Structures are given as C-alpha cells and as structure tokens.
GROMACS .gro file of N, CA and C in nm:
model
  318
    1MET      N    1  12.232  12.941   7.823
    1MET     CA    2  12.143  12.938   7.657
    1MET      C    3  12.163  12.819   7.601
    2PHE      N    4  12.274  12.774   7.543
    2PHE     CA    5  12.329  12.630   7.521
    2PHE      C    6  12.237  12.579   7.547
    3ILE      N    7  12.215  12.523   7.668
    3ILE     CA    8  12.153  12.392   7.742
    3ILE      C    9  11.998  12.401   7.768
    4ILE      N   10  11.931  12.527   7.735
    4ILE     CA   11  11.811  12.518   7.720
    4ILE      C   12  11.757  12.484   7.554
    5LEU      N   13  11.869  12.564   7.469
    5LEU     CA   14  11.833  12.573   7.343
    5LEU      C   15  11.850  12.414   7.298
    6GLY      N   16  12.002  12.312   7.364
    6GLY     CA   17  12.015  12.214   7.305
    6GLY      C   18  11.907  12.092   7.375
    7GLY      N   19  11.948  12.120   7.481
    7GLY     CA   20  11.869  11.986   7.600
    7GLY      C   21  11.699  12.006   7.551
    8PHE      N   22  11.637  12.161   7.597
    8PHE     CA   23  11.483  12.145   7.613
    8PHE      C   24  11.417  12.159   7.445
    9LEU      N   25  11.528  12.162   7.341
    9LEU     CA   26  11.404  12.189   7.198
    9LEU      C   27  11.497  12.106   7.077
   10LEU      N   28  11.666  12.126   7.055
   10LEU     CA   29  11.674  12.047   6.956
   10LEU      C   30  11.723  11.925   7.000
   11LEU      N   31  11.724  11.886   7.092
   11LEU     CA   32  11.790  11.732   7.109
   11LEU      C   33  11.625  11.670   7.108
   12PRO      N   34  11.496  11.722   7.154
   12PRO     CA   35  11.386  11.635   7.132
   12PRO      C   36  11.319  11.672   6.976
   13ALA      N   37  11.411  11.790   6.936
   13ALA     CA   38  11.365  11.810   6.809
   13ALA      C   39  11.408  11.690   6.679
   14LEU      N   40  11.524  11.644   6.729
   14LEU     CA   41  11.615  11.517   6.709
   14LEU      C   42  11.564  11.399   6.670
   15LEU      N   43  11.548  11.376   6.760
   15LEU     CA   44  11.426  11.258   6.824
   15LEU      C   45  11.318  11.227   6.736
   16GLY      N   46  11.210  11.358   6.761
   16GLY     CA   47  11.098  11.370   6.660
   16GLY      C   48  11.132  11.340   6.535
   17LEU      N   49  11.216  11.376   6.463
   17LEU     CA   50  11.258  11.387   6.291
   17LEU      C   51  11.267  11.199   6.306
   18ILE      N   52  11.343  11.132   6.432
   18ILE     CA   53  11.411  11.062   6.348
   18ILE      C   54  11.297  10.946   6.374
   19ALA      N   55  11.233  10.935   6.512
   19ALA     CA   56  11.096  10.868   6.513
   19ALA      C   57  11.007  10.890   6.425
   20GLU      N   58  10.965  11.013   6.319
   20GLU     CA   59  10.876  10.991   6.241
   20GLU      C   60  10.893  10.946   6.133
   21TYR      N   61  11.042  10.972   6.121
   21TYR     CA   62  11.110  10.946   5.970
   21TYR      C   63  11.109  10.774   5.946
   22ALA      N   64  11.120  10.769   6.067
   22ALA     CA   65  11.166  10.601   6.106
   22ALA      C   66  11.020  10.542   6.089
   23ALA      N   67  10.932  10.567   6.177
   23ALA     CA   68  10.819  10.515   6.146
   23ALA      C   69  10.724  10.535   5.976
   24CYS      N   70  10.751  10.638   5.939
   24CYS     CA   71  10.670  10.664   5.802
   24CYS      C   72  10.796  10.557   5.679
   25ARG      N   73  10.885  10.481   5.749
   25ARG     CA   74  10.938  10.467   5.592
   25ARG      C   75  10.960  10.333   5.630
   26LEU      N   76  10.949  10.287   5.777
   26LEU     CA   77  10.947  10.148   5.795
   26LEU      C   78  10.802  10.057   5.767
   27THR      N   79  10.641  10.185   5.779
   27THR     CA   80  10.541  10.194   5.762
   27THR      C   81  10.497  10.200   5.641
   28MET      N   82  10.607  10.234   5.517
   28MET     CA   83  10.505  10.277   5.354
   28MET      C   84  10.403  10.141   5.292
   29ALA      N   85  10.467  10.040   5.333
   29ALA     CA   86  10.354   9.962   5.240
   29ALA      C   87  10.252   9.912   5.319
   30ARG      N   88  10.298   9.933   5.468
   30ARG     CA   89  10.225   9.798   5.527
   30ARG      C   90  10.120   9.890   5.618
   31ARG      N   91  10.123   9.842   5.724
   31ARG     CA   92   9.986   9.941   5.831
   31ARG      C   93  10.030  10.102   5.813
   32ARG      N   94   9.967  10.176   5.784
   32ARG     CA   95   9.935  10.264   5.752
   32ARG      C   96   9.936  10.403   5.897
   33TRP      N   97   9.813  10.296   6.004
   33TRP     CA   98   9.792  10.378   6.130
   33TRP      C   99   9.903  10.402   6.257
   34LEU      N  100   9.986  10.286   6.181
   34LEU     CA  101  10.125  10.242   6.295
   34LEU      C  102  10.171  10.419   6.256
   35ARG      N  103  10.192  10.514   6.139
   35ARG     CA  104  10.235  10.604   6.115
   35ARG      C  105  10.185  10.719   6.230
   36LEU      N  106  10.090  10.697   6.313
   36LEU     CA  107   9.998  10.792   6.396
   36LEU      C  108  10.106  10.770   6.569
   37LEU      N  109  10.129  10.647   6.542
   37LEU     CA  110  10.199  10.606   6.692
   37LEU      C  111  10.289  10.723   6.703
   38PRO      N  112  10.419  10.793   6.681
   38PRO     CA  113  10.471  10.895   6.748
   38PRO      C  114  10.411  11.021   6.758
   39PRO      N  115  10.293  11.063   6.682
   39PRO     CA  116  10.253  11.208   6.737
   39PRO      C  117  10.188  11.153   6.871
   40LEU      N  118  10.074  11.030   6.847
   40LEU     CA  119  10.042  10.998   6.980
   40LEU      C  120  10.097  10.949   7.100
   41LEU      N  121  10.218  10.889   7.118
   41LEU     CA  122  10.360  10.876   7.204
   41LEU      C  123  10.311  11.017   7.215
   42LEU      N  124  10.387  11.127   7.181
   42LEU     CA  125  10.415  11.250   7.186
   42LEU      C  126  10.351  11.325   7.295
   43ALA      N  127  10.180  11.310   7.266
   43ALA     CA  128  10.090  11.372   7.314
   43ALA      C  129  10.083  11.309   7.453
   44ALA      N  130  10.072  11.147   7.463
   44ALA     CA  131  10.056  11.104   7.564
   44ALA      C  132  10.175  11.108   7.685
   45LEU      N  133  10.315  11.118   7.631
   45LEU     CA  134  10.420  11.160   7.722
   45LEU      C  135  10.421  11.287   7.765
   46THR      N  136  10.349  11.414   7.717
   46THR     CA  137  10.331  11.544   7.741
   46THR      C  138  10.251  11.543   7.842
   47ALA      N  139  10.158  11.498   7.825
   47ALA     CA  140  10.033  11.470   7.950
   47ALA      C  141  10.047  11.440   8.027
   48LEU      N  142  10.114  11.291   8.046
   48LEU     CA  143  10.176  11.236   8.174
   48LEU      C  144  10.226  11.332   8.232
   49THR      N  145  10.380  11.403   8.172
   49THR     CA  146  10.451  11.489   8.207
   49THR      C  147  10.413  11.569   8.300
   50ALA      N  148  10.317  11.680   8.237
   50ALA     CA  149  10.243  11.818   8.259
   50ALA      C  150  10.137  11.747   8.380
   51ALA      N  151  10.114  11.651   8.396
   51ALA     CA  152   9.980  11.623   8.514
   51ALA      C  153  10.107  11.527   8.658
   52TRP      N  154  10.201  11.531   8.611
   52TRP     CA  155  10.328  11.455   8.713
   52TRP      C  156  10.396  11.552   8.754
   53ARG      N  157  10.441  11.700   8.685
   53ARG     CA  158  10.434  11.834   8.781
   53ARG      C  159  10.365  11.931   8.786
   54TYR      N  160  10.236  11.863   8.800
   54TYR     CA  161  10.183  11.955   8.839
   54TYR      C  162  10.135  11.977   9.003
   55ARG      N  163  10.248  11.889   9.024
   55ARG     CA  164  10.252  11.937   9.201
   55ARG      C  165  10.370  12.037   9.201
   56VAL      N  166  10.398  12.052   9.134
   56VAL     CA  167  10.499  12.205   9.134
   56VAL      C  168  10.410  12.341   9.140
   57TRP      N  169  10.259  12.306   9.119
   57TRP     CA  170  10.184  12.440   9.198
   57TRP      C  171  10.208  12.475   9.354
   58THR      N  172  10.266  12.411   9.439
   58THR     CA  173  10.281  12.389   9.569
   58THR      C  174  10.424  12.505   9.612
   59ALA      N  175  10.483  12.443   9.557
   59ALA     CA  176  10.605  12.500   9.573
   59ALA      C  177  10.650  12.654   9.581
   60PRO      N  178  10.735  12.687   9.643
   60PRO     CA  179  10.780  12.803   9.640
   60PRO      C  180  10.830  12.897   9.506
   61GLU      N  181  10.863  12.816   9.385
   61GLU     CA  182  10.932  12.845   9.274
   61GLU      C  183  10.767  12.863   9.180
   62SER      N  184  10.839  12.916   9.076
   62SER     CA  185  10.690  12.985   8.963
   62SER      C  186  10.671  12.884   8.914
   63PRO      N  187  10.506  12.836   8.930
   63PRO     CA  188  10.522  12.716   8.858
   63PRO      C  189  10.489  12.732   8.728
   64LEU      N  190  10.470  12.866   8.681
   64LEU     CA  191  10.393  12.847   8.563
   64LEU      C  192  10.544  12.802   8.469
   65THR      N  193  10.594  12.839   8.496
   65THR     CA  194  10.751  12.907   8.483
   65THR      C  195  10.861  12.738   8.458
   66GLN      N  196  10.794  12.605   8.559
   66GLN     CA  197  10.792  12.523   8.533
   66GLN      C  198  10.753  12.429   8.478
   67LEU      N  199  10.589  12.439   8.440
   67LEU     CA  200  10.582  12.400   8.339
   67LEU      C  201  10.540  12.396   8.209
   68LEU      N  202  10.641  12.512   8.159
   68LEU     CA  203  10.678  12.575   7.998
   68LEU      C  204  10.760  12.497   7.977
   69PHE      N  205  10.887  12.487   8.053
   69PHE     CA  206  10.995  12.408   8.035
   69PHE      C  207  10.977  12.284   8.033
   70VAL      N  208  10.984  12.242   8.156
   70VAL     CA  209  10.989  12.069   8.149
   70VAL      C  210  10.883  12.064   8.031
   71PRO      N  211  10.763  12.025   8.069
   71PRO     CA  212  10.662  11.943   7.945
   71PRO      C  213  10.639  12.069   7.845
   72GLY      N  214  10.698  12.190   7.816
   72GLY     CA  215  10.626  12.288   7.704
   72GLY      C  216  10.755  12.219   7.586
   73LEU      N  217  10.858  12.284   7.630
   73LEU     CA  218  10.941  12.353   7.551
   73LEU      C  219  10.980  12.216   7.446
   74PRO      N  220  10.999  12.103   7.571
   74PRO     CA  221  11.091  11.946   7.488
   74PRO      C  222  10.969  11.921   7.384
   75ALA      N  223  10.803  11.927   7.389
   75ALA     CA  224  10.704  11.862   7.343
   75ALA      C  225  10.683  12.009   7.249
   76LEU      N  226  10.727  12.094   7.245
   76LEU     CA  227  10.733  12.189   7.104
   76LEU      C  228  10.850  12.117   7.036
   77GLY      N  229  10.943  12.105   7.066
   77GLY     CA  230  11.058  12.081   6.975
   77GLY      C  231  11.057  11.934   6.913
   78ALA      N  232  10.977  11.849   6.989
   78ALA     CA  233  10.967  11.726   6.941
   78ALA      C  234  10.809  11.731   6.825
   79ALA      N  235  10.751  11.816   6.849
   79ALA     CA  236  10.616  11.858   6.761
   79ALA      C  237  10.701  11.889   6.616
   80VAL      N  238  10.774  11.997   6.683
   80VAL     CA  239  10.874  12.064   6.540
   80VAL      C  240  10.939  11.921   6.508
   81GLY      N  241  11.041  11.814   6.510
   81GLY     CA  242  11.059  11.744   6.479
   81GLY      C  243  10.999  11.673   6.409
   82LEU      N  244  10.880  11.589   6.489
   82LEU     CA  245  10.811  11.521   6.370
   82LEU      C  246  10.723  11.580   6.263
   83LEU      N  247  10.681  11.652   6.259
   83LEU     CA  248  10.631  11.785   6.078
   83LEU      C  249  10.770  11.811   6.035
   84LEU      N  250  10.859  11.802   6.064
   84LEU     CA  251  11.004  11.756   6.012
   84LEU      C  252  10.999  11.639   5.897
   85GLY      N  253  11.018  11.562   6.013
   85GLY     CA  254  11.019  11.370   5.992
   85GLY      C  255  10.905  11.378   5.865
   86TRP      N  256  10.792  11.403   5.888
   86TRP     CA  257  10.725  11.371   5.779
   86TRP      C  258  10.750  11.427   5.663
   87ARG      N  259  10.814  11.518   5.650
   87ARG     CA  260  10.800  11.618   5.580
   87ARG      C  261  10.920  11.595   5.466
   88LEU      N  262  11.048  11.543   5.509
   88LEU     CA  263  11.138  11.486   5.484
   88LEU      C  264  11.100  11.336   5.417
   89TRP      N  265  11.019  11.281   5.481
   89TRP     CA  266  10.996  11.184   5.422
   89TRP      C  267  10.920  11.194   5.268
   90LYS      N  268  10.821  11.255   5.342
   90LYS     CA  269  10.721  11.316   5.226
   90LYS      C  270  10.793  11.322   5.085
   91ARG      N  271  10.916  11.404   5.113
   91ARG     CA  272  11.016  11.468   5.026
   91ARG      C  273  11.095  11.363   4.923
   92LEU      N  274  11.155  11.290   5.022
   92LEU     CA  275  11.223  11.155   4.927
   92LEU      C  276  11.148  11.032   4.893
   93TRP      N  277  11.036  11.012   4.968
   93TRP     CA  278  10.963  10.853   4.915
   93TRP      C  279  10.838  10.951   4.859
   94GLY      N  280  10.786  11.035   4.831
   94GLY     CA  281  10.681  11.094   4.785
   94GLY      C  282  10.672  11.064   4.625
   95PRO      N  283  10.559  11.087   4.553
   95PRO     CA  284  10.536  11.071   4.460
   95PRO      C  285  10.536  11.207   4.355
   96ARG      N  286  10.666  11.202   4.267
   96ARG     CA  287  10.659  11.340   4.240
   96ARG      C  288  10.590  11.335   4.088
   97VAL      N  289  10.509  11.464   4.071
   97VAL     CA  290  10.457  11.507   3.968
   97VAL      C  291  10.567  11.579   3.852
   98ILE      N  292  10.567  11.558   3.717
   98ILE     CA  293  10.723  11.641   3.612
   98ILE      C  294  10.597  11.693   3.516
   99ARG      N  295  10.647  11.793   3.515
   99ARG     CA  296  10.564  11.860   3.413
   99ARG      C  297  10.660  11.898   3.298
  100ASP      N  298  10.569  11.862   3.160
  100ASP     CA  299  10.633  11.904   3.027
  100ASP      C  300  10.655  11.964   2.986
  101PRO      N  301  10.741  12.049   2.964
  101PRO     CA  302  10.781  12.194   2.922
  101PRO      C  303  10.732  12.210   2.787
  102ASP      N  304  10.702  12.111   2.683
  102ASP     CA  305  10.714  12.150   2.580
  102ASP      C  306  10.524  12.162   2.561
  103ARG      N  307  10.498  12.084   2.659
  103ARG     CA  308  10.345  12.099   2.638
  103ARG      C  309  10.284  12.244   2.671
  104LYS      N  310  10.168  12.274   2.552
  104LYS     CA  311  10.108  12.364   2.558
  104LYS      C  312  10.014  12.399   2.681
  105LYS      N  313  10.037  12.543   2.747
  105LYS     CA  314   9.847  12.510   2.837
  105LYS      C  315   9.760  12.535   2.757
  106LYS      N  316   9.645  12.498   2.849
  106LYS     CA  317   9.557  12.508   2.743
  106LYS      C  318   9.463  12.650   2.816
   0.00000   0.00000   0.00000
C-alpha cells in the first residue's frame, strides 16, 4: 500500500510542487508564459505515457487497471502537486491586502 501511495501519488505530487513553485518563483518578473511550462509538460508526458501503455490492451491482464495505475495516479498526483506549488507561491509571494480595523464600514 505504501508503494502505491508513495511511488504513484506522493512522489509525483512532491515533484510537481517543486517544479511549479520553482517555475513561478524564477519567472516572477520575467516571462510569465514560462509558468505554463510545468502543466504543459505534465499533459504531454501523460499523453505520451498513455499512448505508449495503450499496447497493454492486447495483454491478458486488465488493461483498465494498467492505464489507471501507470499514467493515471502519477498524473493525478503531479497535478495536485502543481496546484499546491502554485498556491504556495501565491501565498508566499502574492500581494497582501491589509484592512484597517479602525476604518468604519460604509
């Protein structure tokens, strides 16, 4: 069970978090289109892996479980990691709105 959670879900999530945070942090003032690089690479890698694993459909094992475990779970973990990396970057480096408690509401 730990191998499935650690290898197929948590490790890609950690790698996705690191990749997205690094991409957002390193491109803060420069080219903002580079921030799209980690999600685009994830989509391309998932599509290539699914196309490569499509050959499993001729194998006697269950092809659906093969496609879910190999490109499915790591892609889900990496996508969650990308989201968490973006939220971490936004939380640490985004602008803060400070409300004055003495100001009366209108």
